[in-house]
Amino acid sequence: MRYVRSFFGFWYDFLVGDRPELFVGPIAALVLAWLAVRAGVPAPMTAGLLFVLVATVGGSSIAWAMRE
Amino acid sequence: MALLRQSATLAGMSSIALVTIISSFLASAVEFVEAVTIVLAVGVTRQWRSTLLGVVAALAALTLLVAIFGTAIVLFVPINVVRLVVGGFLLIYGLQWLTKAVLRAGGARAKHDEAAIYEREIAELQAEPPVPATGMDWISFTVATKGVLLEGLEVAFIVVTFGASAGMLGPAAAGAAVAGALVLGVAFLVHRPLEAVPENALKFAVGVMLTGFGTFWAGEGVGIDWPAGDATILALLAGYAVLALVGVYAVQGRLANRRLRVTAASPEH
């Protein structure tokens, strides 16, 4: 049990670390981009949307880090 | 016309291979510099033979991991799923590197200091029981294996994700291998931590690359038909680089404002 916990703990630290918004944010951005593709939004707009969403996630994380 | 398109595709493929090698090389170099600091500290403080055996054991484990997972992903998982999942991880990982690099470059976070890490490692190792007179020193072996394995796992992660998403496991592994050989070679020659390596600048560049490629592959995975095909990668890299630099200036400006407010509020003023 201890090994299982430390195994998952290692991967949590590796992928999520101290900034969970940088794990959840990109996934949410990809879900929104996928929804836009499914809804038939033109490709250049979907591409731009994903770029803007990823940049927003990064910018917000930096802003939060500055406030802490 | 067909010949023109074919040569354009080949040029695109070779430029992606080149960018894959460069990205993998830079990312791996950063991690290898960190691993070398630990290995040097253990070797200098304790016993070189056990330390080097630990390095060999860790490198063997990492090679096995890349070979097994890399090949399995490339051979058995559909390319769109690979691009979505692996590209997604690349995007998450790249964004973590990039935001940390922006905060460091802006002065809001302490820069990575190999000399300080080296001194701390040595102090910790000196507190351990003495090296046995004969045979294996298991402390040297364990610390070296753990250090190389943990830093190397990040290299393995980048090589597998980059290689699998771009379908270029070979070039990605080659980039990492060259970085490893170069860093180890230089460390062997100078015999001290590689402080002169611009680690923070490298992390900034690698963060931009991982985020750009991650966005591209994961975007393809969710079905985005990128307007300029593979050339979009360059636009994404340029876009993220510009935004990251703007971020650095914003962080610096905010810190300067904060300092001004503190100075204005202090009793002497």
Coordinates of C-alpha atoms in Angstrom, one line a residue:
Chain A
M1 CA 0.0 0.0 0.0
R2 CA 2.9 2.3 0.9
Y3 CA 4.5 1.7 -2.5
V4 CA 1.2 2.3 -4.4
R5 CA 0.8 5.6 -2.5
S6 CA 4.4 6.7 -3.2
F7 CA 4.0 5.6 -6.9
F8 CA 0.9 7.8 -7.3
G9 CA 2.5 10.5 -5.2
F10 CA 5.5 10.6 -7.5
W11 CA 3.3 11.0 -10.6
Y12 CA 1.1 13.6 -8.9
D13 CA 4.2 15.7 -8.1
F14 CA 5.6 15.1 -11.6
L15 CA 2.5 16.2 -13.5
V16 CA 0.6 18.4 -11.2
G17 CA 3.2 19.6 -8.7
D18 CA 2.5 22.8 -6.8
R19 CA 0.3 24.4 -9.5
P20 CA -2.8 22.3 -10.2
E21 CA -4.2 25.0 -12.5
L22 CA -1.4 24.1 -15.0
F23 CA -2.8 20.5 -15.1
V24 CA -6.5 21.3 -15.1
G25 CA -6.2 24.4 -17.4
P26 CA -4.7 22.8 -20.5
I27 CA -7.2 19.8 -20.2
A28 CA -10.1 22.3 -20.0
A29 CA -8.6 24.2 -23.0
L30 CA -8.4 21.0 -25.0
V31 CA -12.0 20.0 -24.1
L32 CA -13.2 23.5 -25.3
A33 CA -11.2 23.2 -28.5
W34 CA -12.7 19.7 -29.1
L35 CA -16.2 21.1 -28.5
A36 CA -15.5 23.9 -31.0
V37 CA -14.3 21.3 -33.6
R38 CA -17.5 19.2 -33.0
A39 CA -19.7 22.4 -33.4
G40 CA -18.1 23.1 -36.8
V41 CA -16.3 26.3 -35.8
P42 CA -13.9 27.2 -38.7
A43 CA -10.4 25.7 -38.3
P44 CA -8.5 29.0 -38.0
M45 CA -10.8 30.2 -35.2
T46 CA -10.5 26.9 -33.3
A47 CA -6.7 27.0 -33.7
G48 CA -6.7 30.6 -32.4
L49 CA -9.0 29.7 -29.6
L50 CA -6.7 26.9 -28.3
F51 CA -3.7 29.3 -28.5
V52 CA -5.5 32.0 -26.6
L53 CA -6.8 29.5 -24.0
V54 CA -3.4 28.0 -23.3
A55 CA -1.9 31.5 -23.1
T56 CA -4.6 32.6 -20.7
V57 CA -4.0 29.5 -18.4
G58 CA -0.2 30.3 -18.4
G59 CA -0.8 34.0 -17.7
S60 CA -3.3 33.4 -15.0
S61 CA -1.0 30.9 -13.2
I62 CA 1.8 33.5 -13.3
A63 CA -0.6 36.2 -11.9
W64 CA -1.7 33.8 -9.1
A65 CA 1.9 33.0 -8.3
M66 CA 2.7 36.7 -8.0
R67 CA -0.2 37.2 -5.6
E68 CA 1.0 34.4 -3.3
Chain B
M1 CA 3.7 19.9 -59.1
A2 CA 3.7 16.5 -57.4
L3 CA 7.5 16.7 -57.2
L4 CA 7.3 20.1 -55.6
R5 CA 4.7 18.9 -53.0
Q6 CA 6.8 15.8 -52.3
S7 CA 10.0 17.9 -51.7
A8 CA 8.0 20.3 -49.5
T9 CA 6.8 17.4 -47.5
L10 CA 10.3 16.0 -47.2
A11 CA 11.6 19.5 -46.2
G12 CA 8.8 19.7 -43.6
M13 CA 9.7 16.3 -42.2
S14 CA 13.4 17.0 -42.0
S15 CA 12.7 20.4 -40.3
I16 CA 10.4 18.7 -37.7
A17 CA 13.2 16.1 -37.2
L18 CA 15.7 18.9 -36.6
V19 CA 13.4 20.7 -34.2
T20 CA 12.7 17.4 -32.4
I21 CA 16.4 16.8 -32.0
I22 CA 17.1 20.3 -30.8
S23 CA 14.2 20.3 -28.3
S24 CA 15.1 16.9 -27.0
F25 CA 18.8 18.0 -26.8
L26 CA 18.1 21.2 -24.9
A27 CA 15.6 19.7 -22.5
S28 CA 17.9 16.7 -21.8
A29 CA 20.9 18.9 -21.3
V30 CA 19.2 20.9 -18.5
E31 CA 18.2 17.6 -16.7
F32 CA 21.7 16.1 -17.2
V33 CA 23.3 19.2 -15.7
E34 CA 21.2 18.7 -12.6
A35 CA 22.0 14.9 -12.5
V36 CA 25.7 15.6 -12.9
T37 CA 25.7 18.0 -9.9
I38 CA 24.4 15.1 -7.7
V39 CA 26.8 12.6 -9.2
L40 CA 29.8 14.9 -8.7
A41 CA 28.9 15.6 -5.1
V42 CA 28.6 11.9 -4.3
G43 CA 31.7 10.9 -6.1
V44 CA 33.9 13.6 -4.7
T45 CA 32.6 13.2 -1.1
R46 CA 32.4 9.4 -1.0
Q47 CA 33.4 6.7 -3.5
W48 CA 33.7 7.0 -7.3
R49 CA 33.4 3.3 -8.1
S50 CA 30.0 2.8 -6.3
T51 CA 28.8 6.2 -7.7
L52 CA 29.5 5.3 -11.3
L53 CA 27.9 1.9 -10.8
G54 CA 24.8 3.7 -9.6
V55 CA 24.9 6.0 -12.7
V56 CA 25.2 2.9 -15.0
A57 CA 22.3 1.2 -13.2
A58 CA 20.1 4.3 -13.6
L59 CA 21.0 4.8 -17.3
A60 CA 20.2 1.1 -18.0
A61 CA 16.8 1.4 -16.3
L62 CA 16.0 4.6 -18.3
T63 CA 17.1 3.1 -21.6
L64 CA 14.8 0.1 -20.9
L65 CA 11.9 2.4 -20.0
V66 CA 12.3 4.5 -23.2
A67 CA 12.7 1.4 -25.4
I68 CA 9.6 -0.4 -23.9
F69 CA 7.2 2.6 -23.5
G70 CA 8.4 4.4 -26.6
T71 CA 8.1 1.4 -28.9
A72 CA 4.8 0.2 -27.3
I73 CA 3.2 3.6 -27.8
V74 CA 4.5 4.0 -31.4
L75 CA 3.5 0.5 -32.4
F76 CA 0.2 -0.2 -30.6
V77 CA -1.6 3.1 -29.9
P78 CA -3.4 4.9 -32.8
I79 CA -1.6 8.1 -33.8
N80 CA -4.5 10.4 -33.0
V81 CA -4.8 9.0 -29.4
V82 CA -1.0 9.4 -29.0
R83 CA -1.2 13.0 -30.2
L84 CA -4.1 13.9 -27.9
V85 CA -2.8 12.1 -24.7
V86 CA 0.9 12.6 -25.2
G87 CA 0.6 16.0 -26.7
G88 CA -1.7 17.0 -23.7
F89 CA 1.0 15.8 -21.3
L90 CA 3.7 17.7 -23.3
L91 CA 1.5 20.9 -23.1
I92 CA 1.0 20.5 -19.4
Y93 CA 4.7 19.9 -18.8
G94 CA 5.8 22.6 -21.1
L95 CA 3.5 25.2 -19.5
Q96 CA 4.9 24.3 -16.1
W97 CA 8.5 24.8 -17.3
L98 CA 7.5 28.0 -19.1
T99 CA 5.6 29.7 -16.3
K100 CA 8.5 28.8 -13.8
A101 CA 11.0 30.2 -16.3
V102 CA 9.0 33.4 -16.7
L103 CA 8.8 33.9 -12.9
R104 CA 12.6 33.2 -12.6
A105 CA 13.5 35.5 -15.4
G106 CA 11.3 38.2 -13.9
G107 CA 12.9 37.9 -10.5
A108 CA 9.9 36.5 -8.6
R109 CA 11.4 33.1 -8.1
A110 CA 15.0 32.1 -7.1
K111 CA 17.1 31.0 -10.1
H112 CA 18.5 27.5 -10.2
D113 CA 22.0 27.6 -8.7
E114 CA 24.0 24.5 -9.3
A115 CA 26.9 25.6 -7.0
A116 CA 24.5 26.0 -4.1
I117 CA 22.9 22.6 -4.8
Y118 CA 26.3 21.0 -5.0
E119 CA 27.4 22.5 -1.6
R120 CA 24.1 21.4 0.0
E121 CA 24.5 17.8 -1.4
I122 CA 28.0 17.6 -0.1
A123 CA 27.0 18.8 3.4
E124 CA 24.2 16.2 3.5
L125 CA 26.6 13.4 2.3
Q126 CA 29.2 14.3 4.9
A127 CA 26.6 13.7 7.6
E128 CA 26.2 10.1 6.4
P129 CA 28.1 7.1 8.0
P130 CA 31.7 6.8 6.7
V131 CA 32.6 5.0 3.4
P132 CA 33.4 1.3 4.1
A133 CA 37.2 0.5 3.7
T134 CA 36.5 -2.3 1.2
G135 CA 33.7 -3.2 -1.2
M136 CA 30.6 -1.4 -2.3
D137 CA 29.5 1.9 -0.7
W138 CA 25.7 1.5 -0.9
I139 CA 25.0 5.1 0.0
S140 CA 27.0 6.4 -3.0
F141 CA 25.2 3.8 -5.2
T142 CA 21.7 4.7 -4.0
V143 CA 22.1 8.5 -4.0
A144 CA 23.7 8.4 -7.5
T145 CA 21.0 6.0 -8.9
K146 CA 18.2 8.0 -7.4
G147 CA 19.5 11.3 -8.6
V148 CA 20.1 10.1 -12.2
L149 CA 16.9 8.2 -12.3
L150 CA 14.7 11.1 -11.1
E151 CA 16.3 13.7 -13.4
G152 CA 16.5 11.1 -16.2
L153 CA 12.8 10.2 -15.9
E154 CA 12.1 13.8 -17.1
V155 CA 14.4 13.2 -20.1
A156 CA 12.7 9.8 -20.8
F157 CA 9.3 11.5 -20.5
I158 CA 10.3 14.2 -23.0
V159 CA 11.9 11.8 -25.4
V160 CA 9.0 9.4 -25.4
T161 CA 6.3 12.2 -25.7
F162 CA 8.2 14.1 -28.3
G163 CA 9.2 11.0 -30.3
A164 CA 5.8 9.4 -30.2
S165 CA 3.9 12.5 -31.1
A166 CA 6.1 13.4 -34.0
G167 CA 6.7 9.8 -34.9
M168 CA 10.4 10.5 -34.4
L169 CA 11.5 8.4 -31.4
G170 CA 15.0 7.9 -33.0
P171 CA 15.8 11.7 -33.5
A172 CA 14.4 12.5 -30.0
A173 CA 16.5 9.7 -28.4
A174 CA 19.6 10.9 -30.4
G175 CA 19.2 14.4 -29.2
A176 CA 19.0 13.2 -25.6
A177 CA 22.0 10.9 -26.0
V178 CA 24.2 13.7 -27.5
A179 CA 23.2 16.0 -24.7
G180 CA 24.0 13.3 -22.1
A181 CA 27.4 12.5 -23.7
L182 CA 28.3 16.3 -24.0
V183 CA 27.3 17.1 -20.4
L184 CA 29.0 14.1 -18.9
G185 CA 32.1 14.7 -21.1
V186 CA 32.4 18.4 -20.0
A187 CA 31.7 17.5 -16.3
F188 CA 34.5 14.8 -16.5
L189 CA 36.9 17.3 -17.9
V190 CA 36.2 20.2 -15.5
H191 CA 35.4 18.0 -12.5
R192 CA 33.0 20.4 -10.9
P193 CA 29.3 21.5 -11.2
L194 CA 28.5 23.1 -14.6
E195 CA 27.6 26.5 -13.3
A196 CA 28.4 28.3 -16.5
V197 CA 25.5 26.5 -18.4
P198 CA 22.7 29.1 -18.8
E199 CA 20.2 26.7 -17.2
N200 CA 17.4 29.3 -16.7
A201 CA 17.6 30.5 -20.3
L202 CA 17.6 26.9 -21.5
K203 CA 14.5 26.2 -19.5
F204 CA 12.8 29.2 -20.9
A205 CA 13.6 28.0 -24.5
V206 CA 12.6 24.5 -23.7
G207 CA 9.4 25.6 -22.0
V208 CA 8.4 27.5 -25.2
M209 CA 9.2 24.5 -27.4
L210 CA 7.3 22.0 -25.3
T211 CA 4.3 24.3 -25.0
G212 CA 4.3 25.0 -28.8
F213 CA 4.7 21.3 -29.8
G214 CA 2.2 20.2 -27.1
T215 CA -0.4 22.7 -28.4
F216 CA 0.1 21.5 -31.9
W217 CA 0.0 17.7 -31.3
A218 CA -2.8 17.9 -28.7
G219 CA -4.7 20.2 -31.1
E220 CA -4.4 17.7 -33.9
G221 CA -5.6 15.0 -31.4
V222 CA -8.8 16.9 -30.8
G223 CA -9.3 17.3 -34.5
I224 CA -8.0 20.8 -35.2
D225 CA -6.9 21.2 -38.9
W226 CA -4.1 23.7 -38.4
P227 CA -4.3 26.4 -41.1
A228 CA -0.7 26.2 -42.3
G229 CA -0.1 22.5 -41.5
D230 CA 3.2 21.7 -39.9
A231 CA 4.4 25.3 -40.4
T232 CA 1.9 26.4 -37.7
I233 CA 4.4 25.0 -35.2
L234 CA 6.7 27.9 -36.0
A235 CA 3.9 30.4 -35.5
L236 CA 3.0 28.8 -32.2
L237 CA 6.6 28.9 -31.0
A238 CA 6.9 32.5 -32.0
G239 CA 3.6 33.4 -30.3
Y240 CA 4.5 31.7 -27.0
A241 CA 8.0 33.2 -27.0
V242 CA 6.6 36.7 -27.5
L243 CA 3.9 36.2 -24.8
A244 CA 6.5 34.7 -22.4
L245 CA 8.8 37.8 -22.8
V246 CA 5.8 40.1 -22.2
G247 CA 5.2 38.0 -19.1
V248 CA 8.8 38.5 -17.9
Y249 CA 8.4 42.3 -18.3
A250 CA 5.0 42.2 -16.5
V251 CA 6.5 40.3 -13.6
Q252 CA 9.5 42.7 -13.4
G253 CA 7.1 45.7 -13.5
R254 CA 4.9 44.3 -10.8
L255 CA 7.9 43.6 -8.5
A256 CA 9.2 47.1 -9.1
N257 CA 5.8 48.6 -8.2
R258 CA 5.7 46.4 -5.1
R259 CA 9.2 47.6 -4.0
L260 CA 8.1 51.2 -4.6
R261 CA 5.0 50.8 -2.4
V262 CA 7.1 49.2 0.4
T263 CA 9.6 52.0 0.2
A264 CA 6.9 54.7 0.2
A265 CA 5.2 53.0 3.2
S266 CA 8.4 52.7 5.3
P267 CA 8.7 55.1 8.3
E268 CA 11.8 56.9 6.9
H269 CA 9.7 58.3 4.0

